[in-house]
Structures are given as structure tokens and as C-alpha cells.
Coordinates of C-alpha atoms in Angstrom, one line a residue:
X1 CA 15.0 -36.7 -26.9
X2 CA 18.3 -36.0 -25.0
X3 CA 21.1 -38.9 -25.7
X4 CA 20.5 -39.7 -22.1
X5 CA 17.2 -40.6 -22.9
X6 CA 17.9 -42.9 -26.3
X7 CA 17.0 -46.4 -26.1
X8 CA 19.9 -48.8 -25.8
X9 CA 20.9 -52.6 -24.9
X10 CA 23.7 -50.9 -22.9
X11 CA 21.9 -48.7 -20.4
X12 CA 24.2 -47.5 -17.3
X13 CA 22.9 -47.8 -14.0
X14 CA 23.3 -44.4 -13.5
X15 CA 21.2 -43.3 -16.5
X16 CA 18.6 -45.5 -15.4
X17 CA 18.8 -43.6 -12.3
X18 CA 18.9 -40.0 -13.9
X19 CA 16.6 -41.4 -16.3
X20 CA 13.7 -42.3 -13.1
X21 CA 14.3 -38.8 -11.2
X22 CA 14.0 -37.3 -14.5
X23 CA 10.2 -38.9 -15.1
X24 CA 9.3 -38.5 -11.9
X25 CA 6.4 -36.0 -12.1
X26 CA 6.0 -37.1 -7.6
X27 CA 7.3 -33.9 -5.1
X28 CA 10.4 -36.1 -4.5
X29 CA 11.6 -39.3 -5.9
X30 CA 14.5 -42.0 -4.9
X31 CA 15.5 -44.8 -7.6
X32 CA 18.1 -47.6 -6.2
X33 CA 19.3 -49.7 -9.1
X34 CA 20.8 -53.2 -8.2
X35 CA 23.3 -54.9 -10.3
X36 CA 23.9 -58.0 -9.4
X37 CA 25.8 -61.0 -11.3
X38 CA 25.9 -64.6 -9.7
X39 CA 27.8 -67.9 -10.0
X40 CA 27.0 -70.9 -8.8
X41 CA 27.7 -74.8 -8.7
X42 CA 25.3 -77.9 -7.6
X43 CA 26.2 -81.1 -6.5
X44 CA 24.6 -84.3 -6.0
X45 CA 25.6 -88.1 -5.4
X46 CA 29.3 -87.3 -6.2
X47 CA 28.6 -85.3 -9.2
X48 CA 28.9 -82.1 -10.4
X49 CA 24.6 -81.5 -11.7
X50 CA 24.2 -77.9 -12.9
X51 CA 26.7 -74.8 -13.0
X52 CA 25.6 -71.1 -14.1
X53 CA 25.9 -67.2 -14.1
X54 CA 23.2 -65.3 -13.9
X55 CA 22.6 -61.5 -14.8
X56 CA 20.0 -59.3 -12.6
X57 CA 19.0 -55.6 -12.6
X58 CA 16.4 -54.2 -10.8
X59 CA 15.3 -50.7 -9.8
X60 CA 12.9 -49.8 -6.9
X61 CA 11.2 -46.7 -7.4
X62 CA 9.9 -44.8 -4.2
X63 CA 8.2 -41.7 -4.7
X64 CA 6.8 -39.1 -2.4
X65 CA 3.5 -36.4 -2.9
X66 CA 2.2 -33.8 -0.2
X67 CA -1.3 -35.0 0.2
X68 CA -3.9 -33.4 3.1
X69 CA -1.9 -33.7 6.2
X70 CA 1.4 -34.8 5.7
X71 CA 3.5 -37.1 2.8
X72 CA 2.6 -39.8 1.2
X73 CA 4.7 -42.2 -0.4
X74 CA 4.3 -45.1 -3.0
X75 CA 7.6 -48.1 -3.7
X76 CA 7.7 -50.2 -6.6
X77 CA 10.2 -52.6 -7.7
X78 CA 10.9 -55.0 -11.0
X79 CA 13.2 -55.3 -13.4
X80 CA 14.8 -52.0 -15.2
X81 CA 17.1 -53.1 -18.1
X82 CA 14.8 -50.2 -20.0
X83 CA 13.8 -47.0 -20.2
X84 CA 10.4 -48.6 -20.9
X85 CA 10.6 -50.5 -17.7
X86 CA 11.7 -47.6 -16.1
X87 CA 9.1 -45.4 -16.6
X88 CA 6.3 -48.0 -16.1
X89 CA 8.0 -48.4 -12.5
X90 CA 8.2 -44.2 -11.9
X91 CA 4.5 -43.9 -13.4
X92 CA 3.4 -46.7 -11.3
X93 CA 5.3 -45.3 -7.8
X94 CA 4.3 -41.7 -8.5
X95 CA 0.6 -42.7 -8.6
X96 CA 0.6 -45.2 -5.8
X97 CA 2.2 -42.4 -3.7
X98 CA -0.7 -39.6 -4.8
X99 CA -3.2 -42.1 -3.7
X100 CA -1.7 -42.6 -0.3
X101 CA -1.9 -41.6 3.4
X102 CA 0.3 -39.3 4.9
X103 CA 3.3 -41.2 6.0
X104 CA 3.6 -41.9 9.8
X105 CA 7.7 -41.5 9.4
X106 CA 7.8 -38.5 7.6
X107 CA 11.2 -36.5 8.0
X108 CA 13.4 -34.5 5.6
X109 CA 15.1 -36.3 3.2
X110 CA 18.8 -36.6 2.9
X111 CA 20.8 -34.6 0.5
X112 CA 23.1 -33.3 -1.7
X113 CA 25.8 -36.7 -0.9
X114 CA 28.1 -38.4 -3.9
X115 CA 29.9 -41.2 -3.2
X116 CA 33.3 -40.9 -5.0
X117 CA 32.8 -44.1 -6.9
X118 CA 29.4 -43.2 -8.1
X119 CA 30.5 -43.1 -11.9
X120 CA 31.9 -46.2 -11.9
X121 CA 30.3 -49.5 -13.5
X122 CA 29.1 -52.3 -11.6
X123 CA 31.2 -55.0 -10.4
X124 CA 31.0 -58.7 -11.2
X125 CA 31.4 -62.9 -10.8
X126 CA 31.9 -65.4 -13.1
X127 CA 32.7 -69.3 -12.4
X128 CA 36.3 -68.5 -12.5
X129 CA 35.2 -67.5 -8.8
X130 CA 35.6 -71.4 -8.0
X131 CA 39.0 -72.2 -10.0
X132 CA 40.6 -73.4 -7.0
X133 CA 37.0 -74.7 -5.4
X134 CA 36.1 -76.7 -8.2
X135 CA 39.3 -79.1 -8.7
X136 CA 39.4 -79.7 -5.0
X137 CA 35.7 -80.6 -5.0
X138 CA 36.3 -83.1 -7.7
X139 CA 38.8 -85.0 -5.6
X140 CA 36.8 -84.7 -2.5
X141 CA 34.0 -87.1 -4.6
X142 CA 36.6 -89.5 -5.2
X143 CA 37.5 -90.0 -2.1
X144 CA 33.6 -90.0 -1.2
X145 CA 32.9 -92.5 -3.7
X146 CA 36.1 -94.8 -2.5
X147 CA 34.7 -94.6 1.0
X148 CA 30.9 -95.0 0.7
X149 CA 29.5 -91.9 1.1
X150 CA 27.6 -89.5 -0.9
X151 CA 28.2 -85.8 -1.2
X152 CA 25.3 -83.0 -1.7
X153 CA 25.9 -79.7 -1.8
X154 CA 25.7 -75.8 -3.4
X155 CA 28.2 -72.7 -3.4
X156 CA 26.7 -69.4 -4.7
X157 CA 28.5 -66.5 -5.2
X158 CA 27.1 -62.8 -5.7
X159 CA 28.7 -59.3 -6.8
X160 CA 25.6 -56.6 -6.2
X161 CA 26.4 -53.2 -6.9
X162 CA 23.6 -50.8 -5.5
X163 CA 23.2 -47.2 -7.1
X164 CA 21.0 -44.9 -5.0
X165 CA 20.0 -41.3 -6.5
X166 CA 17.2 -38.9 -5.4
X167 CA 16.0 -35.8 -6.2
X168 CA 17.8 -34.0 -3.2
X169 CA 21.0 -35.0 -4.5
X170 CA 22.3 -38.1 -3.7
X171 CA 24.2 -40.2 -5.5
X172 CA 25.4 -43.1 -4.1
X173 CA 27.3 -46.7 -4.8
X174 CA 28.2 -49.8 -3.2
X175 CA 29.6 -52.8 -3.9
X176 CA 28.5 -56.3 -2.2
X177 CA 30.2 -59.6 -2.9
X178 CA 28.1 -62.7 -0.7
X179 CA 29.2 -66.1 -1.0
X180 CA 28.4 -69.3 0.6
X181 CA 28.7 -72.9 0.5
X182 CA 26.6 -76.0 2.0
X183 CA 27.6 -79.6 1.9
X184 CA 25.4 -82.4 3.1
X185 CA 26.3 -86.2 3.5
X186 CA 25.2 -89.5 3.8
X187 CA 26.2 -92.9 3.4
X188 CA 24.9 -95.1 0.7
X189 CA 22.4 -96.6 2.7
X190 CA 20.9 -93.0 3.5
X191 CA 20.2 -93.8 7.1
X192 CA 23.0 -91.3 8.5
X193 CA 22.8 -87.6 7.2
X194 CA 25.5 -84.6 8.5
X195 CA 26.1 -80.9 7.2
X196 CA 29.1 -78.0 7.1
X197 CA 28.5 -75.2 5.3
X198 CA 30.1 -71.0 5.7
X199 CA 30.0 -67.6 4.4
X200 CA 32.5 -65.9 2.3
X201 CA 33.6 -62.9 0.4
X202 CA 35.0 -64.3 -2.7
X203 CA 35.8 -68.3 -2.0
X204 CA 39.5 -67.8 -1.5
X205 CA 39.2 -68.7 2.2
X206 CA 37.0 -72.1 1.3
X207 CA 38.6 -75.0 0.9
X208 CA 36.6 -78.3 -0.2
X209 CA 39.0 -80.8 0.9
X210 CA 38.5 -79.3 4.8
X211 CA 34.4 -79.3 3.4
X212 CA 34.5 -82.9 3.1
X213 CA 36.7 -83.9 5.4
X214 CA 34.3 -82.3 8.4
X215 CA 31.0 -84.5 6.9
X216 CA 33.7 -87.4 6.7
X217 CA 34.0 -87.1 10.3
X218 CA 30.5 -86.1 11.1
X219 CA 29.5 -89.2 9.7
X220 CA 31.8 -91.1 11.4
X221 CA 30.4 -89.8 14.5
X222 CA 27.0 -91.2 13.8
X223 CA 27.9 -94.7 13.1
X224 CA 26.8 -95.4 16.3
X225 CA 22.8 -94.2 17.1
X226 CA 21.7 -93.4 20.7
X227 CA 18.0 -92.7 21.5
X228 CA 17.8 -90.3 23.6
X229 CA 14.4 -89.0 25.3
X230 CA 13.3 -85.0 26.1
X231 CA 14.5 -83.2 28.6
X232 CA 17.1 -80.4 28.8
X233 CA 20.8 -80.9 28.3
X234 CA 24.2 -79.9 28.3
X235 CA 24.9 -79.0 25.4
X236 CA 27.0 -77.1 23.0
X237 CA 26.0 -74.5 20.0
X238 CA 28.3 -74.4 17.1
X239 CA 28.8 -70.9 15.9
X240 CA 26.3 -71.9 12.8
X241 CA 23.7 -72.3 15.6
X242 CA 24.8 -69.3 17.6
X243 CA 23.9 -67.0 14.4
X244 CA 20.5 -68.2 13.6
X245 CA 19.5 -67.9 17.3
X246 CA 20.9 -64.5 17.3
X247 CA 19.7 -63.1 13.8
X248 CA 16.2 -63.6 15.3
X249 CA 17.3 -61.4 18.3
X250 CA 18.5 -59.3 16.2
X251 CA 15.7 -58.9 13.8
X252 CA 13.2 -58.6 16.7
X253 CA 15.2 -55.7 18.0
X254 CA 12.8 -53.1 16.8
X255 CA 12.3 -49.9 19.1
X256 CA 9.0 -49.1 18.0
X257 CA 7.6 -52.1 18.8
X258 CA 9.6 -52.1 22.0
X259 CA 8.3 -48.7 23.0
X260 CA 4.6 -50.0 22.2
X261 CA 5.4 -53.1 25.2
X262 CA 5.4 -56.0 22.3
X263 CA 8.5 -57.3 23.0
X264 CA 11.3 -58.8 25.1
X265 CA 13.3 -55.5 24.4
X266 CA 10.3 -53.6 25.9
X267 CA 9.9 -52.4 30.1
X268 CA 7.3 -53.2 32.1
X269 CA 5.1 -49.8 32.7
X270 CA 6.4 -48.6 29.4
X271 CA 9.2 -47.5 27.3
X272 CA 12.2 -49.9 26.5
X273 CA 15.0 -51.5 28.1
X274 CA 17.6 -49.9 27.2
X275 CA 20.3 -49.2 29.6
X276 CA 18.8 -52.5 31.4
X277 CA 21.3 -55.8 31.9
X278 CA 19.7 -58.1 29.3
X279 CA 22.8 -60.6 29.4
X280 CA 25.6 -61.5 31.2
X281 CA 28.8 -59.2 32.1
X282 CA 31.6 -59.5 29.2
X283 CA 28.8 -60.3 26.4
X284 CA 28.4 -57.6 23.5
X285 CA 26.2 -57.5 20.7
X286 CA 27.2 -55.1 17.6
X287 CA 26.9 -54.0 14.2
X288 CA 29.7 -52.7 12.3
X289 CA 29.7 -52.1 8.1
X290 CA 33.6 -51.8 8.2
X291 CA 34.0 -55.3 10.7
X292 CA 36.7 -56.9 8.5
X293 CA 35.5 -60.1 6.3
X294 CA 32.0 -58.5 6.9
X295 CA 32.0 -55.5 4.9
X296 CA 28.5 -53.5 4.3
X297 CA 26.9 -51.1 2.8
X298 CA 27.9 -48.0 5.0
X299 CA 24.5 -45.9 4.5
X300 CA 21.2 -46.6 4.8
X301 CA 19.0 -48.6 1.5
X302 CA 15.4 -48.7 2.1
X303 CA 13.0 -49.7 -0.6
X304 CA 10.1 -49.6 2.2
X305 CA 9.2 -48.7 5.6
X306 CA 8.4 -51.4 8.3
X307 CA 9.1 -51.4 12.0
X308 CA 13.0 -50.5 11.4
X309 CA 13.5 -49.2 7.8
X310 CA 12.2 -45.6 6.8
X311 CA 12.2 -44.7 2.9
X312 CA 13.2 -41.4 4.5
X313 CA 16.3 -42.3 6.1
X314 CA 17.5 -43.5 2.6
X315 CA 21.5 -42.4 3.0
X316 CA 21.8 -42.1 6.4
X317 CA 25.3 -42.9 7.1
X318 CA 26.0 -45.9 9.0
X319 CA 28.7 -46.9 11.6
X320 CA 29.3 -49.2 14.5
X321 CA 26.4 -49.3 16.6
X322 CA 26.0 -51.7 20.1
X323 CA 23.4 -53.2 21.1
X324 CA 24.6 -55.0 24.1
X325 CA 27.8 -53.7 25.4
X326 CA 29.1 -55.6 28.5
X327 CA 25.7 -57.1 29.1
X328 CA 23.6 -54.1 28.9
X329 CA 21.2 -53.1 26.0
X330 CA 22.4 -49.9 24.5
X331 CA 21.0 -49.9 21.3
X332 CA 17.4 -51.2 19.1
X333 CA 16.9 -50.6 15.7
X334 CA 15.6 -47.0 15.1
X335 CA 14.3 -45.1 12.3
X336 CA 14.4 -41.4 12.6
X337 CA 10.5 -41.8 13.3
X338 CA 11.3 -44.4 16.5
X339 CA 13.8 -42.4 17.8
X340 CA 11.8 -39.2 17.8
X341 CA 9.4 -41.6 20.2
X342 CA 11.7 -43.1 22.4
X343 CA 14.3 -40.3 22.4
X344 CA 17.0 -42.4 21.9
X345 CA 19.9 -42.0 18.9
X346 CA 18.8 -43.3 15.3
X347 CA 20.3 -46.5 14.7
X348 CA 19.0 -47.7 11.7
X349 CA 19.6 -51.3 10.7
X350 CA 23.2 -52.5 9.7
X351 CA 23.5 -56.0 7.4
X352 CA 26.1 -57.8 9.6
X353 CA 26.1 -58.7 13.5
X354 CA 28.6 -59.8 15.8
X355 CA 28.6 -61.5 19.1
X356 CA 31.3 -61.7 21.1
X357 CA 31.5 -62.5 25.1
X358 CA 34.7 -61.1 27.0
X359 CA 36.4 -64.3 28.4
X360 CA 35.8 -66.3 25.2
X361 CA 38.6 -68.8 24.8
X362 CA 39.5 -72.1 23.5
X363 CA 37.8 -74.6 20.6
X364 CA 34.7 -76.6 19.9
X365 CA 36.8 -79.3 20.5
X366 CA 38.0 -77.6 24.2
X367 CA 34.2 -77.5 25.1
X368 CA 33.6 -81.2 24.4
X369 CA 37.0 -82.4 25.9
X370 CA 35.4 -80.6 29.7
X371 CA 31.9 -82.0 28.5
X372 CA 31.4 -85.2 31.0
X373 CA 28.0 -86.1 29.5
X374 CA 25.9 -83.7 26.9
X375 CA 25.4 -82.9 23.7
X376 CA 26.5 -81.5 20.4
X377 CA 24.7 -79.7 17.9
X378 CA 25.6 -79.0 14.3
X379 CA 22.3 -76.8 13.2
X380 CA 19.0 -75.5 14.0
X381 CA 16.5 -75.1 11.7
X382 CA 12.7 -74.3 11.0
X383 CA 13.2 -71.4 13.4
X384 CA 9.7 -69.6 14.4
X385 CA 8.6 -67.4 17.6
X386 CA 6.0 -68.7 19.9
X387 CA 6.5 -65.4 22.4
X388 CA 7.5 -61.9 21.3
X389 CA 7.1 -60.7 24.8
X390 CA 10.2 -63.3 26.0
X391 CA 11.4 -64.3 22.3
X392 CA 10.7 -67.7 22.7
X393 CA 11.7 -69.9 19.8
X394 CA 10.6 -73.1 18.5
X395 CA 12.8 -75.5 15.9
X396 CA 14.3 -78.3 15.0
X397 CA 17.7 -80.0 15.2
X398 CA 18.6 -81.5 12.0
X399 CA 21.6 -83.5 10.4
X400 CA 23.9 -84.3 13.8
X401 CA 23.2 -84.5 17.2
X402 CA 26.2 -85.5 18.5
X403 CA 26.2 -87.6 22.2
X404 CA 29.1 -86.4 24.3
X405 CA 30.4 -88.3 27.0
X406 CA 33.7 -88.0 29.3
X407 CA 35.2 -85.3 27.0
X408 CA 34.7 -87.9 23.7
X409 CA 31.8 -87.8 21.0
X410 CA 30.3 -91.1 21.1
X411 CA 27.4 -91.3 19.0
X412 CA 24.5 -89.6 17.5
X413 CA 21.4 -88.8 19.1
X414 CA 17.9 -88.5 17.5
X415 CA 16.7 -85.4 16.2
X416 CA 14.9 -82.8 19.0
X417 CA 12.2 -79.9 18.6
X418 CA 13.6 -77.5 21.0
X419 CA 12.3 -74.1 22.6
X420 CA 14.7 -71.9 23.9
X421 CA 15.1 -68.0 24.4
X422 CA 18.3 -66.4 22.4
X423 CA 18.2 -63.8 25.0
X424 CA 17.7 -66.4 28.1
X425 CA 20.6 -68.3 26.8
X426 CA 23.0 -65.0 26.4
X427 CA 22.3 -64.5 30.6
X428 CA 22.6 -69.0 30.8
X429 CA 25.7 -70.3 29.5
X430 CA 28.6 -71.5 31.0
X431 CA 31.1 -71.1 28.2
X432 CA 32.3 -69.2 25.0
X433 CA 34.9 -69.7 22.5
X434 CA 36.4 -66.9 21.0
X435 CA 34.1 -65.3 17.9
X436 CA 35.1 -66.4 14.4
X437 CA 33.3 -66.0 11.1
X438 CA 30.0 -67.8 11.1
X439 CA 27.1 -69.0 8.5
X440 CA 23.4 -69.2 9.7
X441 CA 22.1 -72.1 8.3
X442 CA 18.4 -71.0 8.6
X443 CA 18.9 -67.5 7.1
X444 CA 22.0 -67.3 5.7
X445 CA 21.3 -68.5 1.9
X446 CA 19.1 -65.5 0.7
X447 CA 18.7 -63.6 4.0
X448 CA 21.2 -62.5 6.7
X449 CA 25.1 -64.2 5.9
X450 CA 27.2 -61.6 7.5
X451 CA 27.6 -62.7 10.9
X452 CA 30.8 -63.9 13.8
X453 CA 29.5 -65.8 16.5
X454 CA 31.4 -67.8 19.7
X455 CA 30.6 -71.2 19.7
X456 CA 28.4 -71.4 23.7
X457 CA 27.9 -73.9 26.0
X458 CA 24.5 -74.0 27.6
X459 CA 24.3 -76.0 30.7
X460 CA 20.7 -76.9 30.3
X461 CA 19.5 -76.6 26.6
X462 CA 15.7 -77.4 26.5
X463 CA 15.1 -80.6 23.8
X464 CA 11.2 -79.7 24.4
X465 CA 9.8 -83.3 22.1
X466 CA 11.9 -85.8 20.4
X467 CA 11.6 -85.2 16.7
X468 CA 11.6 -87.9 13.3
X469 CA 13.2 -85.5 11.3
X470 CA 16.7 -86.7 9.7

């Protein structure tokens, strides 16, 4: 047995890598390796409740077989701390692959590409991550606890470092820090909630006493209740609500199914809509893996194919891409395979998105200061489509609807189910702040956290049903 090959509690990513291209017996084989350390704090009634760091490593396996007709391929993932594990996840790829169809997005597989860094160990987190986080939030409960209210919250903080090999010659590694905090209060009688929370690299741009003092003031807000029935308001979108509506755009962006006429993306009598005015003039839509405080991986990761990821394209480099530029869509997510039907460039999937509308100006609190009577929002959530063909979305509001009235918050509403169109409200409102950092509260904890979002104003906001959520 080569010493690559000898057991050992210190494994590098990259020999588990070697080692899974080596076992392969499959045509062609691709092993990412995911090392990813994470730190987090929890906190309920005013108290710190559990602290910890946690230690992952993972491998996905895809392999690929010539089978009767085209290639086939087979993916499977789980942990990979040993050769063992390894090879279990190589034997069980290379026959899942044998036994399969030819794959539908078959195309050559990229080559022969080393990142610089490739030999270089994984990064990490620890709890130090929150040294100046931590004392703050410990002040921020005493000042809770002095004024009757109770604090609730998380941060999490993650360092993944992604090594992607194949038997073509790539070698590959990037480095991904995510971290995000959440803070929920209430007063002690539990009848008023509100929420705050944001994304961040690595917590030196958080700061809890700002946290706390925004529920503080949230609260405040609702101390006096206003029922308010359906019907469609005035109202303004926080960034926070901005990016969940627009991480659902987003993800239903795919040109496949846009070529196939299955969603809002797609053209009547066929094809898609690109190069068609899908929201107003000034507003662009874009991905970028170098947009600074948004950092991503700059190639392609795929540990399966769906509508817009192809094992295939695995190291496709990635750049800015646009899908709306100046109100026109120019871009839908694309596989090598969905651009060879629509005949458009491949633009494969990039993991950050900003929106950002030309004559953005001015503050939340601008908006609400012009506001004569309407509302304010702090977060959507429970986000689902009802109509792929117009992305129509149904949710709820949830912890702050905030009743606006001659340019002053006044109260808090009851809670709304709402339906609304992300792409109807791009062509609708009425006003935009400039785009800053933002933190989807629906699919920011474990899905989609890299986004800047304007805060909007849409003139006529449909609260569909009047909702008993808190």
C-alpha cells in the first residue's frame, strides 16, 4: 500500500481526493471534499443557553460509465474522515452510475485546472469569532432585563473549504466563510414580538448593542395595536424582505424550464424572454463571485444535475453574469445542456445576487417620512409559489407590521397572508433606496445568505387575508 493510501486520524483533503480518483474503477470520476468548521451561540430569555464548534467533512462522489447510448452518471455523498468511508462512497457512485441512463446533459468534462492554493489546508472558526460579539451581547440583556423585555436569538458562523478533483485534472479549492445573526423580542407579557437579524463574513461588522437597540425600538413601535382588515397597501419592503422575494425569482430563473413554457421567464409561442422588458428602466438583477462582502466560489460545484446544475459543468469558471440589466432580462440560469437548447451563453448558477435599481436614494426612514398612510414590514416568511407561469407567491408577515401615518410609525398592525409577484413588484414600485447588504430571513440560515437588496416601496402591496400568526 502506497503511504498515500495508509490509514490515518489525520487524512488531508487532498488525499481523500487522490485517494477517491484513485479507487474509482468508473470511465471518469469527480470527488469534492467539504471542510467545514462552525461556531455558534444561543440565546434565550436574557441568557446565554448553549455555545459550540462543530467539525464536518464530507465528500460527494460522482462518477461517470459509457453505457448504450450515451453517459451515465451515479452521485453519492456522506461523511469521508476515512479511506474506508471513502471507498464505500466511490464503490457506491461507480455502481449507481453503471446501472444508469445515459445522461440528458452529457458534455465533455472540464480539465487539466489547479487552483494555486490547492495544497493548502482547510481554513477554520472557533468562538473567538464572537470576542467582541459576545461581551456586547451580555450588556444588551442587562439593559433588556432593566427594561422589560426579553431577548431570543442565534449567530452561526461557518469556514467551508471545498476541494474539487477529477480524473481530467482538476484540482481545485475555495474558501467560504458565512455568518449570520437573528434576534427576536418580546416583552415579558409575550403579547408583542419583533426581529433584526443580517449576514456576515466574519462578525466584525455586527454589533449587538445596534442588534438590540433595533428590537428595543421595534417594540416600542408596537405598544400600540391597530387592526387592520385585507386589502392592498402602501407599503414598504425592508431589504430583508426584498431578498427573500428575490431569491425565489432568482431560483425560478431556470432556462430549461423557461424554454419548455413553465415559467414567468418563458414567451408565449415558445422559447424565453430574454431580451424582453421584465421590469422597470434603471432596475438590474446580477450575480457576481468577486461583489465585495459577497465573495463566492468563482467555478462551478455540482454534486448533481437539476434544472440549473450539470455534474458536467463541475469547474466552469464563473464571473459576473446579469440577469436584468436596465429592466431587460439578459440572462437565466444555464447549464451547458440548456444553453445548447436555447442558444443562449452558459450561465451556470452563481451563490450571491444583487438587486440594485438606478435612481435608488435615501433611507428606510426617508420612505416612511413621504409615507402619508401605509405600512411597514420587517419580514416575510413561509414563502411558497401558487403560479410558476406568473411567480406568484403566497406567505406570511410575521414579527412587525408597522402602521405608518403622515411620515410617523404609529402602531402595529396584525399579521397578513399576502400574494404578490416578485417580478410584478420589480415593474410596480414607486421607490428604492440605495442597495446595502441584506439577510433573507426565509432562506438565509442554511440556504441562500449572500445577497444586497434596496429597501422598495410598493404602492399597492396585496395583504390577500388577515393572518393570527405573531
Amino acid at each position: 500500500m502506497s503511504p498515500s493510501l495508509q490509514p490515518s486520524a489525520h487524512l488531508t483533503a487532498q488525499q481523500l481526493v487522490e485517494h477517491a480518483l484513485a479507487t474509482s474503477s468508473a470511465d471518469d470520476c469527480i470527488a469534492i471534499v467539504r471542510d467545514t468548521t462552525s461556531a455558534n451561540l444561543r440565546w434565550a430569555n436574557n441568557t446565554l443557553t448553549t455555545n459550540g464548534v462543530m467539525t464536518e467533512v464530507s465528500m460527494t462522489v460522482v462518477s461517470f460509465a459509457a453505457v448504450g447510448g450515451g453517459v451515465a452518471t451515479g452521485s453519492v455523498s456522506g461523511s469521508a474522515s476515512t479511506l474506508e468511508q471513502v471507498t464505500a462512497l466511490v464503490t457506491a457512485a461507480d455502481a449507481a452510475a453503471r446501472a444508469g441512463s445515459p445522461a440528458e446533459d452529457e458534455a465533455e468534462l472540464v480539465g487539466d485546472v489547479t487552483s494555486p492554493d490547492w495544497e493548502t489546508g482547510p481554513e477554520t472558526t472557533d468562538i473567538g469569532v464572537y470576542d467582541a460579539f459576545a461581551p456586547a451581547l451580555g450588556e444588551a440583556f442587562v439593559q433588556a432585563t432593566a427594561e422589560d423585555r426579553l431577548l431570543y436569538g442565534f449567530v452561526n458562523h461557518d469556514v467551508a473549504t471545498t476541494y474539487l478533483g477529477s480524473s481530467r485534472g482538476l484540482r481545485l479549492r475555495h474558501v467560504q466563510p458565512t455568518g449570520h445573526y437573528a434576534c427576536t423580542g418580546k416583552d415579558t407579557s409575550l403579547t408583542r414580538s419583533a426581529w433584526t437579524g443580517g449576514a456576515t463574513r466574519d462578525f466584525r461588522d455586527v454589533d449587538a448593542a445596534a442588534m438590540a437597540a433595533t428590537v428595543a425600538q421595534r417594540l416600542r413601535w408596537a405598544e400600540r395595536r391597530i387592526d387592520l382588515p385585507a386589502g392592498r397597501y402602501d407599503t414598504i419592503l425592508p431589504p430583508s424582505s426584498v431578498a427573500d422575494l428575490m431569491i425565489d425569482a432568482y431560483w425560478g430563473a431556470g432556462a430549461r424550464v423557461a424554454h419548455e413554457g413553465e415559467s414567468v421567464y418563458s414567451r408565449r409561442g415558445g422559447g424565453t424572454r430574454i431580451g424582453d422588458k421584465v421590469a422597470a428602466p434603471g432596475v438590474s438583477l446580477f450575480s457576481d463571485p468577486a461583489h465585495p462582502g459577497l465573495e463566492c466560489a468563482p467555478f462551478v460545484i455540482a454534486g448533481a444535475s437539476d434544472n440549473t446544475d450539470s455534474v458536467f459543468d463541475n469547474g466552469l469558471p464563473l464571473g459576473r453574469t446579469d440577469w436584468i440589466r436596465d429592466g431587460l432580462l439578459t440572462g437565466l440560469l444555464q447549464t451547458r445542456h440548456s444553453a445548447g437548447m436555447t442558444g443562449q451563453p452558459v450561465t451556470p448558477m452563481v451563490d450571491n445576487l444583487v438587486l440594485e435599481v438606478g435612481d435608488g436614494a435615501g433611507t428606510i426612514g426617508d420612505m416612511v417620512a413621504g409615507t402619508q398612510r401605509g405600512l411597514l414590514l420587517t419580514c416575510l416568511w413561509y414563502i411558497r409559489e401558487v403560479d410558476p407561469q406568473t411567480m406568484l407567491l403566497t406567505g406570511l408577515t410575521r414579527d412587525g407590521v408597522y402602521v405608518v401615518e403622515d411620515g410617523e410609525i404609529v402602531g402595529a398592525a396584525n399579521n397578513f397572508r399576502w400574494n404578490e409577484s416578485p417580478i410584478d413588484l420589480l415593474n410596480r414600485f414607486s421607490a428604492a433606496t440605495e442597495s446595502v447588504p441584506s439577510f433573507s430571513r426565509e432562506w438565509g440560515d442554511d440556504y441562500f445568505s449572500r445577497t444586497a437588496t434596496p429597501a422598495l416601496r410598493i404602492p399597492d402591496f396585496n395583504m390577500s387575508s388577515v393572518s393570527q400568526g405573531v
